[in-house]
Amino acid sequence: EIRRMLDDHPMRLRITTPRARQLATRLLALDAVQAIELSQSDELLLQVRGTQEFFGPLADVVTQEGIDIERLRVIDASTEAVFDYLMESVKHPR
């Protein structure tokens, strides 16, 4: 049950790349991507659903376009963030 709840939770990522605009354009076409924000000229903030549905296509895009990823970091993967999400889900079930 907990695993199912976590799969429903959108994941937030930060990607640093010198070709942020080009990568954002390609990632917007992916169903798993809910939102993209260009926070700096070389940094994207993403909200995605389904890690398997996102990371495979991300690898395909990066490989096909020859885009260098300097850094990829999950923003809300801390134990505290997961706990907060689970508690919120219990308080307000869907």
Coordinates of N, CA and C in Angstrom, one line a residue:
E1 N 0.8 -1.2 0.0 CA 0.0 0.0 0.0 C 0.9 1.3 0.0
I2 N 1.9 1.2 0.8 CA 2.8 2.4 0.9 C 3.5 2.6 -0.5
R3 N 4.0 1.5 -1.1 CA 4.6 1.6 -2.4 C 3.7 2.2 -3.4
R4 N 2.4 1.8 -3.4 CA 1.4 2.3 -4.4 C 1.3 3.8 -4.1
M5 N 1.2 4.2 -2.9 CA 1.0 5.7 -2.6 C 2.2 6.5 -3.1
L6 N 3.4 5.9 -2.9 CA 4.6 6.6 -3.4 C 4.6 6.7 -4.9
D7 N 4.1 5.7 -5.6 CA 4.1 5.8 -7.1 C 3.2 6.9 -7.6
D8 N 2.2 7.2 -6.8 CA 1.2 8.3 -7.1 C 1.8 9.7 -6.8
H9 N 2.8 9.7 -6.0 CA 3.4 11.0 -5.6 C 4.3 11.5 -6.7
P10 N 4.1 12.8 -7.2 CA 5.0 13.3 -8.2 C 6.4 13.5 -7.6
M11 N 7.4 13.2 -8.4 CA 8.8 13.4 -8.0 C 9.3 14.7 -8.5
R12 N 10.1 15.4 -7.7 CA 10.7 16.7 -8.2 C 12.2 16.5 -8.4
L13 N 12.6 16.9 -9.6 CA 14.0 16.7 -10.0 C 14.7 18.1 -10.4
R14 N 16.0 18.1 -10.2 CA 16.7 19.3 -10.7 C 17.8 18.7 -11.7
I15 N 17.8 19.2 -12.9 CA 18.8 18.8 -13.9 C 19.6 20.0 -14.4
T16 N 20.9 19.8 -14.3 CA 21.8 20.9 -14.8 C 22.4 20.4 -16.1
T17 N 22.3 21.2 -17.1 CA 22.8 20.9 -18.5 C 23.0 22.2 -19.2
P18 N 24.1 22.3 -20.0 CA 24.3 23.5 -20.8 C 23.2 23.7 -21.9
R19 N 22.4 22.7 -22.2 CA 21.4 22.7 -23.2 C 20.0 22.6 -22.6
A20 N 19.8 23.3 -21.6 CA 18.5 23.2 -20.8 C 17.3 23.4 -21.6
R21 N 17.3 24.5 -22.4 CA 16.1 24.8 -23.2 C 15.8 23.6 -24.2
Q22 N 16.8 23.1 -24.9 CA 16.6 22.0 -25.8 C 16.0 20.8 -25.1
L23 N 16.6 20.5 -23.9 CA 16.2 19.3 -23.2 C 14.7 19.5 -22.7
A24 N 14.4 20.7 -22.2 CA 13.0 21.0 -21.8 C 12.0 20.8 -22.9
T25 N 12.4 21.2 -24.1 CA 11.5 21.1 -25.2 C 11.2 19.6 -25.5
R26 N 12.2 18.8 -25.5 CA 12.0 17.4 -25.7 C 11.3 16.7 -24.6
L27 N 11.6 17.0 -23.3 CA 10.9 16.4 -22.2 C 9.4 16.7 -22.0
L28 N 9.0 17.9 -22.5 CA 7.6 18.3 -22.5 C 6.7 17.3 -23.2
A29 N 7.3 16.6 -24.2 CA 6.5 15.6 -25.0 C 6.3 14.3 -24.2
L30 N 7.0 14.1 -23.1 CA 6.8 12.9 -22.3 C 5.6 12.9 -21.4
D31 N 4.8 11.8 -21.4 CA 3.6 11.8 -20.6 C 3.9 11.8 -19.1
A32 N 5.1 11.3 -18.7 CA 5.4 11.3 -17.3 C 5.8 12.7 -16.8
V33 N 6.1 13.7 -17.6 CA 6.5 15.0 -17.2 C 5.2 15.8 -17.0
Q34 N 5.1 16.3 -15.7 CA 3.9 17.2 -15.4 C 4.2 18.6 -15.5
A35 N 5.4 19.0 -15.2 CA 5.8 20.4 -15.2 C 7.3 20.6 -15.4
I36 N 7.7 21.6 -16.1 CA 9.1 22.0 -16.2 C 9.3 23.5 -16.0
E37 N 10.3 23.8 -15.2 CA 10.6 25.2 -15.0 C 12.1 25.4 -15.3
L38 N 12.4 26.5 -16.1 CA 13.8 26.8 -16.4 C 14.2 27.8 -15.3
S39 N 14.9 27.3 -14.3 CA 15.2 28.2 -13.1 C 16.4 29.0 -13.4
Q40 N 17.3 28.5 -14.2 CA 18.5 29.3 -14.6 C 18.8 28.9 -16.0
S41 N 19.7 29.5 -16.7 CA 19.9 29.2 -18.1 C 20.4 27.8 -18.3
D42 N 20.9 27.2 -17.3 CA 21.4 25.8 -17.4 C 20.8 24.8 -16.4
E43 N 19.6 25.2 -15.9 CA 19.0 24.3 -14.9 C 17.5 24.2 -15.1
L44 N 17.0 23.0 -15.0 CA 15.6 22.7 -15.1 C 15.1 22.1 -13.8
L45 N 13.9 22.5 -13.4 CA 13.2 21.9 -12.3 C 12.0 21.2 -12.9
L46 N 11.9 19.9 -12.6 CA 10.9 19.1 -13.2 C 10.0 18.4 -12.1
Q47 N 8.8 18.2 -12.5 CA 7.9 17.4 -11.7 C 7.4 16.3 -12.6
V48 N 7.7 15.0 -12.2 CA 7.4 13.9 -13.0 C 6.6 12.8 -12.2
R49 N 5.8 12.0 -12.9 CA 5.2 10.9 -12.2 C 5.7 9.6 -12.8
G50 N 5.9 8.6 -12.0 CA 6.4 7.3 -12.5 C 7.8 7.3 -12.9
T51 N 8.7 6.9 -12.0 CA 10.1 6.9 -12.3 C 10.5 6.0 -13.5
Q52 N 9.9 4.9 -13.7 CA 10.2 4.0 -14.8 C 9.7 4.7 -16.1
E53 N 8.6 5.4 -16.0 CA 8.0 6.0 -17.2 C 8.9 7.3 -17.6
F54 N 9.7 7.8 -16.7 CA 10.4 9.0 -17.0 C 11.9 8.7 -17.3
F55 N 12.6 7.9 -16.5 CA 14.0 7.8 -16.6 C 14.5 7.0 -17.9
G56 N 13.7 6.1 -18.3 CA 14.0 5.4 -19.6 C 14.0 6.4 -20.8
P57 N 12.8 7.1 -21.0 CA 12.7 8.1 -22.0 C 13.7 9.2 -21.9
L58 N 14.1 9.6 -20.6 CA 15.1 10.6 -20.4 C 16.4 10.2 -21.0
A59 N 16.8 8.9 -20.7 CA 18.0 8.4 -21.3 C 18.0 8.4 -22.8
D60 N 16.9 8.0 -23.4 CA 16.7 8.0 -24.8 C 16.9 9.4 -25.4
V61 N 16.3 10.4 -24.8 CA 16.4 11.8 -25.3 C 17.9 12.3 -25.2
V62 N 18.5 12.1 -24.1 CA 19.9 12.5 -23.8 C 20.8 11.9 -24.9
T63 N 20.6 10.6 -25.1 CA 21.5 9.8 -26.0 C 21.2 10.3 -27.5
Q64 N 20.0 10.4 -27.9 CA 19.6 10.8 -29.2 C 20.1 12.2 -29.6
E65 N 20.0 13.1 -28.6 CA 20.3 14.5 -28.9 C 21.8 14.8 -28.5
G66 N 22.5 13.9 -27.8 CA 23.8 14.2 -27.4 C 23.9 15.3 -26.3
I67 N 23.0 15.3 -25.4 CA 22.9 16.3 -24.4 C 23.7 15.8 -23.2
D68 N 24.6 16.7 -22.7 CA 25.4 16.3 -21.5 C 24.6 16.8 -20.3
I69 N 24.4 15.8 -19.4 CA 23.8 16.2 -18.1 C 24.9 16.3 -17.1
E70 N 25.1 17.5 -16.5 CA 26.1 17.8 -15.6 C 25.7 17.3 -14.2
R71 N 24.4 17.4 -13.9 CA 23.9 17.0 -12.6 C 22.4 16.7 -12.7
L72 N 22.0 15.6 -12.0 CA 20.6 15.2 -11.8 C 20.4 14.9 -10.4
R73 N 19.5 15.6 -9.8 CA 19.3 15.4 -8.3 C 17.8 15.4 -8.0
V74 N 17.4 14.3 -7.3 CA 16.0 14.3 -6.8 C 15.9 15.2 -5.6
I75 N 14.9 16.2 -5.7 CA 14.8 17.2 -4.7 C 14.1 16.7 -3.5
D76 N 13.0 15.9 -3.6 CA 12.1 15.6 -2.5 C 12.2 14.1 -2.1
A77 N 13.4 13.5 -2.2 CA 13.5 12.1 -1.9 C 13.9 11.9 -0.4
S78 N 14.0 12.9 0.4 CA 14.4 12.7 1.7 C 13.4 11.9 2.5
T79 N 13.8 11.3 3.6 CA 12.9 10.5 4.4 C 11.8 11.4 4.9
E80 N 12.2 12.6 5.3 CA 11.2 13.6 5.8 C 10.1 13.9 4.8
A81 N 10.5 14.1 3.5 CA 9.6 14.4 2.5 C 8.6 13.3 2.2
V82 N 9.2 12.1 2.2 CA 8.3 10.9 2.0 C 7.3 10.7 3.1
F83 N 7.8 10.9 4.4 CA 6.9 10.8 5.5 C 5.8 11.9 5.5
D84 N 6.2 13.1 5.1 CA 5.2 14.2 5.0 C 4.2 13.8 4.0
Y85 N 4.6 13.3 2.8 CA 3.7 12.9 1.8 C 2.7 11.8 2.2
L86 N 3.3 10.8 2.9 CA 2.4 9.7 3.4 C 1.4 10.2 4.4
M87 N 1.8 11.0 5.3 CA 0.9 11.6 6.3 C -0.2 12.4 5.7
E88 N 0.2 13.2 4.7 CA -0.8 14.0 4.0 C -1.8 13.1 3.2
S89 N -1.3 12.0 2.7 CA -2.2 11.0 2.0 C -3.2 10.4 2.9
V90 N -2.7 10.1 4.1 CA -3.6 9.5 5.1 C -4.7 10.4 5.5
K91 N -4.3 11.7 5.7 CA -5.3 12.7 6.2 C -6.3 13.0 5.1
H92 N -5.9 13.0 3.8 CA -6.8 13.4 2.7 C -6.7 12.3 1.7
P93 N -7.3 11.1 1.9 CA -7.3 10.0 0.9 C -8.0 10.5 -0.4
R94 N -7.6 9.9 -1.5 CA -8.2 10.2 -2.8 C -9.6 9.5 -2.9

